[in-house]
mmCIF file with all atom_site columns, C-alpha atoms in Angstrom:
data_model
loop_
_atom_site.group_PDB
_atom_site.id
_atom_site.type_symbol
_atom_site.label_atom_id
_atom_site.label_alt_id
_atom_site.label_comp_id
_atom_site.label_asym_id
_atom_site.label_entity_id
_atom_site.label_seq_id
_atom_site.pdbx_PDB_ins_code
_atom_site.Cartn_x
_atom_site.Cartn_y
_atom_site.Cartn_z
_atom_site.occupancy
_atom_site.B_iso_or_equiv
_atom_site.pdbx_formal_charge
_atom_site.auth_seq_id
_atom_site.auth_comp_id
_atom_site.auth_asym_id
_atom_site.auth_atom_id
_atom_site.pdbx_PDB_model_num
ATOM 1   C CA . GLY A 1 1   ? 71.157 121.338 119.672 1.00 67.00 ? 19  GLY A CA 1
ATOM 2   C CA . ALA A 1 2   ? 70.491 117.790 118.099 1.00 80.00 ? 20  ALA A CA 1
ATOM 3   C CA . VAL A 1 3   ? 73.029 115.249 118.867 1.00 91.00 ? 21  VAL A CA 1
ATOM 4   C CA . VAL A 1 4   ? 74.528 112.551 116.793 1.00 95.00 ? 22  VAL A CA 1
ATOM 5   C CA . SER A 1 5   ? 76.636 109.691 118.525 1.00 96.00 ? 23  SER A CA 1
ATOM 6   C CA . GLN A 1 6   ? 78.933 107.168 117.123 1.00 97.00 ? 24  GLN A CA 1
ATOM 7   C CA . HIS A 1 7   ? 80.250 103.898 118.535 1.00 97.00 ? 25  HIS A CA 1
ATOM 8   C CA . PRO A 1 8   ? 83.018 103.038 118.955 1.00 97.00 ? 26  PRO A CA 1
ATOM 9   C CA . SER A 1 9   ? 85.113 106.257 118.978 1.00 96.00 ? 27  SER A CA 1
ATOM 10  C CA . TRP A 1 10  ? 88.004 104.241 117.940 1.00 97.00 ? 28  TRP A CA 1
ATOM 11  C CA . VAL A 1 11  ? 88.788 100.746 116.860 1.00 97.00 ? 29  VAL A CA 1
ATOM 12  C CA . ILE A 1 12  ? 91.682 98.652  116.194 1.00 97.00 ? 30  ILE A CA 1
ATOM 13  C CA . CYS A 1 13  ? 91.073 95.315  114.104 1.00 96.00 ? 31  CYS A CA 1
ATOM 14  C CA . LYS A 1 14  ? 93.385 92.833  112.236 1.00 97.00 ? 32  LYS A CA 1
ATOM 15  C CA . SER A 1 15  ? 93.500 92.653  108.450 1.00 97.00 ? 33  SER A CA 1
ATOM 16  C CA . GLY A 1 16  ? 90.698 90.368  107.040 1.00 97.00 ? 34  GLY A CA 1
ATOM 17  C CA . THR A 1 17  ? 88.204 90.927  110.019 1.00 97.00 ? 35  THR A CA 1
ATOM 18  C CA . SER A 1 18  ? 85.071 93.177  109.673 1.00 97.00 ? 36  SER A CA 1
ATOM 19  C CA . VAL A 1 19  ? 84.243 96.119  111.815 1.00 97.00 ? 37  VAL A CA 1
ATOM 20  C CA . LYS A 1 20  ? 80.843 97.652  112.487 1.00 98.00 ? 38  LYS A CA 1
ATOM 21  C CA . ILE A 1 21  ? 80.214 101.392 113.280 1.00 98.00 ? 39  ILE A CA 1
ATOM 22  C CA . GLU A 1 22  ? 77.075 102.624 114.632 1.00 97.00 ? 40  GLU A CA 1
ATOM 23  C CA . CYS A 1 23  ? 75.632 106.051 114.107 1.00 96.00 ? 41  CYS A CA 1
ATOM 24  C CA . ARG A 1 24  ? 72.658 107.089 116.143 1.00 96.00 ? 42  ARG A CA 1
ATOM 25  C CA . SER A 1 25  ? 70.564 110.396 116.247 1.00 93.00 ? 43  SER A CA 1
ATOM 26  C CA . LEU A 1 26  ? 69.596 110.780 119.984 1.00 93.00 ? 44  LEU A CA 1
ATOM 27  C CA . ASP A 1 27  ? 66.817 113.190 120.135 1.00 89.00 ? 45  ASP A CA 1
ATOM 28  C CA . PHE A 1 28  ? 65.724 113.499 116.589 1.00 89.00 ? 46  PHE A CA 1
ATOM 29  C CA . GLN A 1 29  ? 64.509 111.114 113.800 1.00 89.00 ? 47  GLN A CA 1
ATOM 30  C CA . ALA A 1 30  ? 66.466 110.936 110.723 1.00 88.00 ? 48  ALA A CA 1
ATOM 31  C CA . THR A 1 31  ? 65.272 109.461 107.580 1.00 85.00 ? 49  THR A CA 1
ATOM 32  C CA . THR A 1 32  ? 68.573 110.086 105.913 1.00 89.00 ? 50  THR A CA 1
ATOM 33  C CA . MET A 1 33  ? 72.158 109.734 107.226 1.00 93.00 ? 51  MET A CA 1
ATOM 34  C CA . PHE A 1 34  ? 75.424 110.082 105.497 1.00 94.00 ? 52  PHE A CA 1
ATOM 35  C CA . TRP A 1 35  ? 78.744 108.197 105.770 1.00 96.00 ? 53  TRP A CA 1
ATOM 36  C CA . TYR A 1 36  ? 81.998 110.167 105.226 1.00 97.00 ? 54  TYR A CA 1
ATOM 37  C CA . ARG A 1 37  ? 85.557 109.024 105.174 1.00 97.00 ? 55  ARG A CA 1
ATOM 38  C CA . GLN A 1 38  ? 88.331 111.291 106.127 1.00 96.00 ? 56  GLN A CA 1
ATOM 39  C CA . PHE A 1 39  ? 92.139 110.419 105.473 1.00 94.00 ? 57  PHE A CA 1
ATOM 40  C CA . PRO A 1 40  ? 94.807 112.444 107.324 1.00 91.00 ? 58  PRO A CA 1
ATOM 41  C CA . LYS A 1 41  ? 95.173 116.048 106.523 1.00 89.00 ? 59  LYS A CA 1
ATOM 42  C CA . GLN A 1 42  ? 92.365 115.705 103.894 1.00 93.00 ? 60  GLN A CA 1
ATOM 43  C CA . SER A 1 43  ? 88.735 116.737 103.563 1.00 95.00 ? 61  SER A CA 1
ATOM 44  C CA . LEU A 1 44  ? 85.673 114.672 104.171 1.00 96.00 ? 62  LEU A CA 1
ATOM 45  C CA . MET A 1 45  ? 84.672 112.458 101.249 1.00 95.00 ? 63  MET A CA 1
ATOM 46  C CA . LEU A 1 46  ? 81.061 111.318 101.211 1.00 94.00 ? 64  LEU A CA 1
ATOM 47  C CA . MET A 1 47  ? 80.934 107.607 100.806 1.00 96.00 ? 65  MET A CA 1
ATOM 48  C CA . ALA A 1 48  ? 76.963 106.908 100.825 1.00 95.00 ? 66  ALA A CA 1
ATOM 49  C CA . THR A 1 49  ? 73.732 108.050 101.712 1.00 92.00 ? 67  THR A CA 1
ATOM 50  C CA . SER A 1 50  ? 71.813 105.634 103.916 1.00 89.00 ? 68  SER A CA 1
ATOM 51  C CA . ASN A 1 51  ? 67.967 105.781 103.742 1.00 86.00 ? 69  ASN A CA 1
ATOM 52  C CA . GLU A 1 52  ? 65.707 104.364 106.449 1.00 86.00 ? 70  GLU A CA 1
ATOM 53  C CA . GLY A 1 53  ? 64.083 101.276 104.864 1.00 85.00 ? 71  GLY A CA 1
ATOM 54  C CA . SER A 1 54  ? 65.757 101.058 101.661 1.00 86.00 ? 72  SER A CA 1
ATOM 55  C CA . LYS A 1 55  ? 69.183 100.454 100.232 1.00 89.00 ? 73  LYS A CA 1
ATOM 56  C CA . ALA A 1 56  ? 71.783 102.989 100.654 1.00 92.00 ? 74  ALA A CA 1
ATOM 57  C CA . THR A 1 57  ? 73.131 105.220 97.703  1.00 93.00 ? 75  THR A CA 1
ATOM 58  C CA . TYR A 1 58  ? 76.851 104.860 97.115  1.00 95.00 ? 76  TYR A CA 1
ATOM 59  C CA . GLU A 1 59  ? 79.120 107.471 95.787  1.00 94.00 ? 77  GLU A CA 1
ATOM 60  C CA . GLN A 1 60  ? 81.089 106.576 92.641  1.00 93.00 ? 78  GLN A CA 1
ATOM 61  C CA . GLY A 1 61  ? 84.173 104.559 93.430  1.00 94.00 ? 79  GLY A CA 1
ATOM 62  C CA . VAL A 1 62  ? 82.816 103.198 96.735  1.00 96.00 ? 80  VAL A CA 1
ATOM 63  C CA . GLU A 1 63  ? 82.380 99.562  96.858  1.00 94.00 ? 81  GLU A CA 1
ATOM 64  C CA . LYS A 1 64  ? 79.143 98.626  98.171  1.00 93.00 ? 82  LYS A CA 1
ATOM 65  C CA . ASP A 1 65  ? 79.990 95.083  99.076  1.00 95.00 ? 83  ASP A CA 1
ATOM 66  C CA . LYS A 1 66  ? 82.871 96.350  101.170 1.00 96.00 ? 84  LYS A CA 1
ATOM 67  C CA . PHE A 1 67  ? 81.048 98.939  102.945 1.00 97.00 ? 85  PHE A CA 1
ATOM 68  C CA . LEU A 1 68  ? 77.676 97.542  103.998 1.00 96.00 ? 86  LEU A CA 1
ATOM 69  C CA . ILE A 1 69  ? 75.260 100.091 105.100 1.00 95.00 ? 87  ILE A CA 1
ATOM 70  C CA . ASN A 1 70  ? 72.050 99.326  107.119 1.00 92.00 ? 88  ASN A CA 1
ATOM 71  C CA . HIS A 1 71  ? 69.451 101.972 108.230 1.00 90.00 ? 89  HIS A CA 1
ATOM 72  C CA . ALA A 1 72  ? 66.959 99.674  110.180 1.00 84.00 ? 90  ALA A CA 1
ATOM 73  C CA . SER A 1 73  ? 65.376 102.588 112.113 1.00 90.00 ? 91  SER A CA 1
ATOM 74  C CA . LEU A 1 74  ? 64.769 106.292 112.204 1.00 90.00 ? 92  LEU A CA 1
ATOM 75  C CA . THR A 1 75  ? 67.624 106.633 114.683 1.00 93.00 ? 93  THR A CA 1
ATOM 76  C CA . LEU A 1 76  ? 70.161 104.268 113.710 1.00 94.00 ? 94  LEU A CA 1
ATOM 77  C CA . SER A 1 77  ? 72.519 103.614 110.742 1.00 95.00 ? 95  SER A CA 1
ATOM 78  C CA . THR A 1 78  ? 75.216 101.059 110.695 1.00 96.00 ? 96  THR A CA 1
ATOM 79  C CA . LEU A 1 79  ? 78.372 101.030 108.696 1.00 97.00 ? 97  LEU A CA 1
ATOM 80  C CA . THR A 1 80  ? 80.251 97.624  108.280 1.00 97.00 ? 98  THR A CA 1
ATOM 81  C CA . VAL A 1 81  ? 83.617 97.383  106.883 1.00 97.00 ? 99  VAL A CA 1
ATOM 82  C CA . THR A 1 82  ? 84.161 94.054  105.512 1.00 97.00 ? 100 THR A CA 1
ATOM 83  C CA . SER A 1 83  ? 87.450 92.039  105.187 1.00 96.00 ? 101 SER A CA 1
ATOM 84  C CA . ALA A 1 84  ? 89.160 95.350  106.382 1.00 97.00 ? 102 ALA A CA 1
ATOM 85  C CA . HIS A 1 85  ? 92.807 96.196  105.025 1.00 96.00 ? 103 HIS A CA 1
ATOM 86  C CA . PRO A 1 86  ? 95.298 98.620  106.270 1.00 96.00 ? 104 PRO A CA 1
ATOM 87  C CA . GLU A 1 87  ? 94.165 101.030 103.371 1.00 96.00 ? 105 GLU A CA 1
ATOM 88  C CA . ASP A 1 88  ? 90.707 101.193 104.967 1.00 97.00 ? 106 ASP A CA 1
ATOM 89  C CA . SER A 1 89  ? 92.384 102.898 108.190 1.00 97.00 ? 107 SER A CA 1
ATOM 90  C CA . SER A 1 90  ? 90.650 106.196 108.396 1.00 97.00 ? 108 SER A CA 1
ATOM 91  C CA . PHE A 1 91  ? 88.498 108.514 110.122 1.00 97.00 ? 109 PHE A CA 1
ATOM 92  C CA . TYR A 1 92  ? 84.742 107.634 109.620 1.00 98.00 ? 110 TYR A CA 1
ATOM 93  C CA . ILE A 1 93  ? 82.137 110.393 110.167 1.00 97.00 ? 111 ILE A CA 1
ATOM 94  C CA . CYS A 1 94  ? 78.313 110.073 109.983 1.00 96.00 ? 112 CYS A CA 1
ATOM 95  C CA . SER A 1 95  ? 75.717 112.730 109.824 1.00 94.00 ? 113 SER A CA 1
ATOM 96  C CA . ALA A 1 96  ? 72.129 112.966 109.868 1.00 91.00 ? 114 ALA A CA 1
ATOM 97  C CA . ASN A 1 97  ? 69.402 115.060 108.693 1.00 84.00 ? 115 ASN A CA 1
ATOM 98  C CA . ASP A 1 98  ? 66.780 116.353 111.180 1.00 79.00 ? 116 ASP A CA 1
ATOM 99  C CA . ASP A 1 99  ? 63.567 115.361 109.488 1.00 73.00 ? 117 ASP A CA 1
ATOM 100 C CA . ARG A 1 100 ? 61.987 118.496 110.934 1.00 75.00 ? 118 ARG A CA 1
ATOM 101 C CA . SER A 1 101 ? 64.417 121.069 109.193 1.00 72.00 ? 119 SER A CA 1
ATOM 102 C CA . SER A 1 102 ? 65.929 120.471 105.919 1.00 60.00 ? 120 SER A CA 1
ATOM 103 C CA . ASN A 1 103 ? 68.651 122.930 106.632 1.00 67.00 ? 121 ASN A CA 1
ATOM 104 C CA . GLU A 1 104 ? 70.174 121.252 109.605 1.00 71.00 ? 122 GLU A CA 1
ATOM 105 C CA . GLN A 1 105 ? 72.608 118.348 109.317 1.00 81.00 ? 123 GLN A CA 1
ATOM 106 C CA . TYR A 1 106 ? 74.339 117.214 112.486 1.00 89.00 ? 124 TYR A CA 1
ATOM 107 C CA . PHE A 1 107 ? 77.698 115.285 112.541 1.00 93.00 ? 125 PHE A CA 1
ATOM 108 C CA . GLY A 1 108 ? 78.686 112.551 114.855 1.00 95.00 ? 126 GLY A CA 1
ATOM 109 C CA . PRO A 1 109 ? 82.071 112.709 116.865 1.00 95.00 ? 127 PRO A CA 1
ATOM 110 C CA . GLY A 1 110 ? 83.803 110.199 114.154 1.00 96.00 ? 128 GLY A CA 1
ATOM 111 C CA . THR A 1 111 ? 85.274 106.752 114.650 1.00 97.00 ? 129 THR A CA 1
ATOM 112 C CA . ARG A 1 112 ? 88.869 106.288 113.974 1.00 97.00 ? 130 ARG A CA 1
ATOM 113 C CA . LEU A 1 113 ? 89.591 102.886 112.594 1.00 97.00 ? 131 LEU A CA 1
ATOM 114 C CA . THR A 1 114 ? 93.013 101.419 112.412 1.00 97.00 ? 132 THR A CA 1
ATOM 115 C CA . VAL A 1 115 ? 93.513 97.957  110.573 1.00 97.00 ? 133 VAL A CA 1
ATOM 116 C CA . THR A 1 116 ? 96.862 96.283  111.366 1.00 96.00 ? 134 THR A CA 1
ATOM 117 C CA . ALA B 2 1   ? 77.968 118.408 89.137  1.00 78.00 ? 207 ALA B CA 1
ATOM 118 C CA . GLN B 2 2   ? 78.837 120.472 92.511  1.00 86.00 ? 208 GLN B CA 1
ATOM 119 C CA . LYS B 2 3   ? 82.218 121.624 93.471  1.00 92.00 ? 209 LYS B CA 1
ATOM 120 C CA . ILE B 2 4   ? 83.631 123.722 96.471  1.00 96.00 ? 210 ILE B CA 1
ATOM 121 C CA . THR B 2 5   ? 87.058 125.107 96.261  1.00 97.00 ? 211 THR B CA 1
ATOM 122 C CA . GLN B 2 6   ? 89.001 126.604 99.184  1.00 98.00 ? 212 GLN B CA 1
ATOM 123 C CA . THR B 2 7   ? 92.287 128.085 97.902  1.00 97.00 ? 213 THR B CA 1
ATOM 124 C CA . GLN B 2 8   ? 94.011 128.635 101.173 1.00 96.00 ? 214 GLN B CA 1
ATOM 125 C CA . PRO B 2 9   ? 95.474 125.543 102.526 1.00 95.00 ? 215 PRO B CA 1
ATOM 126 C CA . GLY B 2 10  ? 96.733 127.403 105.696 1.00 96.00 ? 216 GLY B CA 1
ATOM 127 C CA . MET B 2 11  ? 96.550 130.762 107.373 1.00 95.00 ? 217 MET B CA 1
ATOM 128 C CA . PHE B 2 12  ? 98.281 132.578 110.296 1.00 96.00 ? 218 PHE B CA 1
ATOM 129 C CA . VAL B 2 13  ? 96.403 135.335 111.960 1.00 96.00 ? 219 VAL B CA 1
ATOM 130 C CA . GLN B 2 14  ? 97.341 137.517 115.158 1.00 97.00 ? 220 GLN B CA 1
ATOM 131 C CA . GLU B 2 15  ? 94.966 137.088 118.025 1.00 97.00 ? 221 GLU B CA 1
ATOM 132 C CA . LYS B 2 16  ? 92.219 139.581 118.020 1.00 97.00 ? 222 LYS B CA 1
ATOM 133 C CA . GLU B 2 17  ? 92.454 140.436 114.338 1.00 97.00 ? 223 GLU B CA 1
ATOM 134 C CA . ALA B 2 18  ? 89.688 139.561 111.837 1.00 97.00 ? 224 ALA B CA 1
ATOM 135 C CA . VAL B 2 19  ? 90.328 136.815 109.296 1.00 97.00 ? 225 VAL B CA 1
ATOM 136 C CA . THR B 2 20  ? 88.544 135.927 106.088 1.00 98.00 ? 226 THR B CA 1
ATOM 137 C CA . LEU B 2 21  ? 88.550 132.385 104.889 1.00 98.00 ? 227 LEU B CA 1
ATOM 138 C CA . ASP B 2 22  ? 87.760 132.047 101.021 1.00 98.00 ? 228 ASP B CA 1
ATOM 139 C CA . CYS B 2 23  ? 85.354 129.801 99.421  1.00 98.00 ? 229 CYS B CA 1
ATOM 140 C CA . THR B 2 24  ? 83.943 129.611 95.940  1.00 98.00 ? 230 THR B CA 1
ATOM 141 C CA . TYR B 2 25  ? 81.421 127.029 94.710  1.00 97.00 ? 231 TYR B CA 1
ATOM 142 C CA . ASP B 2 26  ? 80.041 125.747 91.521  1.00 95.00 ? 232 ASP B CA 1
ATOM 143 C CA . THR B 2 27  ? 76.426 124.338 90.914  1.00 92.00 ? 233 THR B CA 1
ATOM 144 C CA . SER B 2 28  ? 74.009 124.544 88.133  1.00 89.00 ? 234 SER B CA 1
ATOM 145 C CA . ASP B 2 29  ? 71.189 124.237 90.817  1.00 90.00 ? 235 ASP B CA 1
ATOM 146 C CA . GLN B 2 30  ? 69.033 127.423 91.724  1.00 90.00 ? 236 GLN B CA 1
ATOM 147 C CA . SER B 2 31  ? 68.392 126.169 95.104  1.00 90.00 ? 237 SER B CA 1
ATOM 148 C CA . TYR B 2 32  ? 71.281 125.341 97.423  1.00 93.00 ? 238 TYR B CA 1
ATOM 149 C CA . GLY B 2 33  ? 72.721 125.977 100.752 1.00 93.00 ? 239 GLY B CA 1
ATOM 150 C CA . LEU B 2 34  ? 76.210 126.716 102.005 1.00 95.00 ? 240 LEU B CA 1
ATOM 151 C CA . PHE B 2 35  ? 77.781 125.974 105.247 1.00 95.00 ? 241 PHE B CA 1
ATOM 152 C CA . TRP B 2 36  ? 80.996 126.332 107.296 1.00 97.00 ? 242 TRP B CA 1
ATOM 153 C CA . TYR B 2 37  ? 82.193 123.863 109.801 1.00 96.00 ? 243 TYR B CA 1
ATOM 154 C CA . LYS B 2 38  ? 85.058 123.890 112.274 1.00 97.00 ? 244 LYS B CA 1
ATOM 155 C CA . GLN B 2 39  ? 87.009 120.859 112.713 1.00 96.00 ? 245 GLN B CA 1
ATOM 156 C CA . PRO B 2 40  ? 89.444 120.969 115.778 1.00 96.00 ? 246 PRO B CA 1
ATOM 157 C CA . SER B 2 41  ? 92.230 118.241 116.341 1.00 93.00 ? 247 SER B CA 1
ATOM 158 C CA . SER B 2 42  ? 89.736 116.252 118.307 1.00 91.00 ? 248 SER B CA 1
ATOM 159 C CA . GLY B 2 43  ? 87.979 115.505 114.743 1.00 92.00 ? 249 GLY B CA 1
ATOM 160 C CA . GLU B 2 44  ? 84.382 116.567 115.617 1.00 92.00 ? 250 GLU B CA 1
ATOM 161 C CA . MET B 2 45  ? 82.565 118.701 113.011 1.00 93.00 ? 251 MET B CA 1
ATOM 162 C CA . ILE B 2 46  ? 81.268 121.873 114.576 1.00 92.00 ? 252 ILE B CA 1
ATOM 163 C CA . PHE B 2 47  ? 78.569 123.736 112.480 1.00 90.00 ? 253 PHE B CA 1
ATOM 164 C CA . LEU B 2 48  ? 79.314 127.404 112.476 1.00 94.00 ? 254 LEU B CA 1
ATOM 165 C CA . ILE B 2 49  ? 76.991 129.153 109.968 1.00 94.00 ? 255 ILE B CA 1
ATOM 166 C CA . TYR B 2 50  ? 74.418 128.628 107.144 1.00 93.00 ? 256 TYR B CA 1
ATOM 167 C CA . GLN B 2 51  ? 73.402 130.595 104.085 1.00 95.00 ? 257 GLN B CA 1
ATOM 168 C CA . GLY B 2 52  ? 70.566 129.623 101.764 1.00 93.00 ? 258 GLY B CA 1
ATOM 169 C CA . SER B 2 53  ? 70.829 130.634 98.057  1.00 94.00 ? 259 SER B CA 1
ATOM 170 C CA . TYR B 2 54  ? 67.613 132.616 98.280  1.00 93.00 ? 260 TYR B CA 1
ATOM 171 C CA . ASP B 2 55  ? 68.679 134.573 101.530 1.00 92.00 ? 261 ASP B CA 1
ATOM 172 C CA . GLU B 2 56  ? 69.074 138.093 100.713 1.00 89.00 ? 262 GLU B CA 1
ATOM 173 C CA . GLN B 2 57  ? 70.941 138.944 103.921 1.00 94.00 ? 263 GLN B CA 1
ATOM 174 C CA . ASN B 2 58  ? 74.307 137.679 104.807 1.00 96.00 ? 264 ASN B CA 1
ATOM 175 C CA . ALA B 2 59  ? 74.169 135.155 107.615 1.00 95.00 ? 265 ALA B CA 1
ATOM 176 C CA . THR B 2 60  ? 75.800 136.080 110.906 1.00 96.00 ? 266 THR B CA 1
ATOM 177 C CA . GLU B 2 61  ? 76.281 134.057 114.096 1.00 94.00 ? 267 GLU B CA 1
ATOM 178 C CA . GLY B 2 62  ? 78.130 135.833 116.899 1.00 96.00 ? 268 GLY B CA 1
ATOM 179 C CA . ARG B 2 63  ? 81.660 136.231 115.659 1.00 97.00 ? 269 ARG B CA 1
ATOM 180 C CA . TYR B 2 64  ? 81.133 134.484 112.473 1.00 98.00 ? 270 TYR B CA 1
ATOM 181 C CA . SER B 2 65  ? 79.652 136.143 109.145 1.00 97.00 ? 271 SER B CA 1
ATOM 182 C CA . LEU B 2 66  ? 79.251 134.888 105.816 1.00 97.00 ? 272 LEU B CA 1
ATOM 183 C CA . ASN B 2 67  ? 80.022 137.089 103.033 1.00 97.00 ? 273 ASN B CA 1
ATOM 184 C CA . PHE B 2 68  ? 77.631 135.733 100.229 1.00 97.00 ? 274 PHE B CA 1
ATOM 185 C CA . GLN B 2 69  ? 78.374 137.167 96.703  1.00 96.00 ? 275 GLN B CA 1
ATOM 186 C CA . LYS B 2 70  ? 75.991 135.069 94.562  1.00 95.00 ? 276 LYS B CA 1
ATOM 187 C CA . ALA B 2 71  ? 77.012 136.453 91.280  1.00 94.00 ? 277 ALA B CA 1
ATOM 188 C CA . ARG B 2 72  ? 80.609 135.550 91.866  1.00 96.00 ? 278 ARG B CA 1
ATOM 189 C CA . LYS B 2 73  ? 79.701 132.351 93.486  1.00 96.00 ? 279 LYS B CA 1
ATOM 190 C CA . SER B 2 74  ? 81.552 132.929 96.534  1.00 97.00 ? 280 SER B CA 1
ATOM 191 C CA . ALA B 2 75  ? 80.765 132.355 100.249 1.00 98.00 ? 281 ALA B CA 1
ATOM 192 C CA . ASN B 2 76  ? 83.707 133.524 102.451 1.00 98.00 ? 282 ASN B CA 1
ATOM 193 C CA . LEU B 2 77  ? 83.707 133.252 106.149 1.00 98.00 ? 283 LEU B CA 1
ATOM 194 C CA . VAL B 2 78  ? 84.618 136.100 108.226 1.00 98.00 ? 284 VAL B CA 1
ATOM 195 C CA . ILE B 2 79  ? 85.810 135.671 111.858 1.00 98.00 ? 285 ILE B CA 1
ATOM 196 C CA . SER B 2 80  ? 85.999 138.869 113.729 1.00 96.00 ? 286 SER B CA 1
ATOM 197 C CA . ALA B 2 81  ? 88.285 139.328 116.957 1.00 95.00 ? 287 ALA B CA 1
ATOM 198 C CA . SER B 2 82  ? 89.645 135.871 116.381 1.00 97.00 ? 288 SER B CA 1
ATOM 199 C CA . GLN B 2 83  ? 90.738 133.998 119.622 1.00 97.00 ? 289 GLN B CA 1
ATOM 200 C CA . LEU B 2 84  ? 93.319 131.316 120.305 1.00 97.00 ? 290 LEU B CA 1
ATOM 201 C CA . GLY B 2 85  ? 90.416 128.568 120.485 1.00 96.00 ? 291 GLY B CA 1
ATOM 202 C CA . ASP B 2 86  ? 89.814 129.537 116.797 1.00 97.00 ? 292 ASP B CA 1
ATOM 203 C CA . SER B 2 87  ? 92.742 127.574 115.699 1.00 97.00 ? 293 SER B CA 1
ATOM 204 C CA . ALA B 2 88  ? 91.445 124.581 113.600 1.00 97.00 ? 294 ALA B CA 1
ATOM 205 C CA . MET B 2 89  ? 90.410 123.432 110.228 1.00 97.00 ? 295 MET B CA 1
ATOM 206 C CA . TYR B 2 90  ? 87.509 124.940 108.557 1.00 98.00 ? 296 TYR B CA 1
ATOM 207 C CA . PHE B 2 91  ? 85.572 123.522 105.906 1.00 97.00 ? 297 PHE B CA 1
ATOM 208 C CA . CYS B 2 92  ? 83.396 125.080 103.439 1.00 98.00 ? 298 CYS B CA 1
ATOM 209 C CA . ALA B 2 93  ? 80.514 122.983 102.293 1.00 96.00 ? 299 ALA B CA 1
ATOM 210 C CA . MET B 2 94  ? 77.451 123.013 99.845  1.00 95.00 ? 300 MET B CA 1
ATOM 211 C CA . ARG B 2 95  ? 74.245 121.193 99.733  1.00 90.00 ? 301 ARG B CA 1
ATOM 212 C CA . ALA B 2 96  ? 72.412 121.165 96.364  1.00 83.00 ? 302 ALA B CA 1
ATOM 213 C CA . TYR B 2 97  ? 68.735 120.329 97.181  1.00 76.00 ? 303 TYR B CA 1
ATOM 214 C CA . SER B 2 98  ? 68.386 118.438 93.782  1.00 75.00 ? 304 SER B CA 1
ATOM 215 C CA . SER B 2 99  ? 70.936 115.936 94.991  1.00 69.00 ? 305 SER B CA 1
ATOM 216 C CA . ALA B 2 100 ? 69.372 114.115 97.802  1.00 67.00 ? 306 ALA B CA 1
ATOM 217 C CA . SER B 2 101 ? 70.495 116.809 100.256 1.00 73.00 ? 307 SER B CA 1
ATOM 218 C CA . LYS B 2 102 ? 73.837 115.297 100.432 1.00 84.00 ? 308 LYS B CA 1
ATOM 219 C CA . ILE B 2 103 ? 76.679 117.835 101.515 1.00 90.00 ? 309 ILE B CA 1
ATOM 220 C CA . ILE B 2 104 ? 79.981 118.067 99.855  1.00 92.00 ? 310 ILE B CA 1
ATOM 221 C CA . PHE B 2 105 ? 83.059 119.768 101.315 1.00 95.00 ? 311 PHE B CA 1
ATOM 222 C CA . GLY B 2 106 ? 85.994 122.029 100.152 1.00 97.00 ? 312 GLY B CA 1
ATOM 223 C CA . SER B 2 107 ? 89.464 120.771 100.764 1.00 97.00 ? 313 SER B CA 1
ATOM 224 C CA . GLY B 2 108 ? 89.647 123.049 103.896 1.00 97.00 ? 314 GLY B CA 1
ATOM 225 C CA . THR B 2 109 ? 91.841 125.714 105.433 1.00 98.00 ? 315 THR B CA 1
ATOM 226 C CA . ARG B 2 110 ? 93.950 125.287 108.421 1.00 97.00 ? 316 ARG B CA 1
ATOM 227 C CA . LEU B 2 111 ? 93.893 128.389 110.571 1.00 98.00 ? 317 LEU B CA 1
ATOM 228 C CA . SER B 2 112 ? 96.428 129.046 113.353 1.00 97.00 ? 318 SER B CA 1
ATOM 229 C CA . ILE B 2 113 ? 96.005 131.974 115.649 1.00 97.00 ? 319 ILE B CA 1
ATOM 230 C CA . ARG B 2 114 ? 99.190 133.627 116.952 1.00 96.00 ? 320 ARG B CA 1
ATOM 231 C CA . PRO B 2 115 ? 99.211 134.952 120.591 1.00 94.00 ? 321 PRO B CA 1
#
């Protein structure tokens, strides 16, 4: 099956700093990728849709200036959490649509962010 | 607007028994897809099964089957012959094809298998 990787798998940063998370589709091209956030014992909440070569589409209530998304190629999307605060601590998961099949969506292994 | 509802926060099942996890959905779209994912404690999302809104037959994948009742807008997951390794969170999800293929998730059901 198709593989999506995320880097780093976990990160600890200090309050006020920025953190970049990478999401890569390893063996397929993905015009569209998605970023989710999951707090402990809760479901995945969609943050934004990342579109290759264009601006991301953010869900209601998600600050686009705080969560910067860049989708510079068909295999890479990045999420940058700017000026991180402890309440941004969460599990961030990306997923990608395989351009060859509209039904398939593959998830990365997630990145656990802890802001101290 | 789309919505997924999972009404069972947690379930306990004896090993080797079958278990049904409930899922209902709401959408005004005619074309949509329904998914079930498993999330073990490691956090990875494991795809289990998919059902398209126009599929007439219920989807099956090994021990997993999806009981799709379109008129009732339900898409229950049935796991036959449960195993200890089935203990995990299970999420029902939906993609409405009019909404840029994004997938929304239900609140999840924590399944625990007793030996």
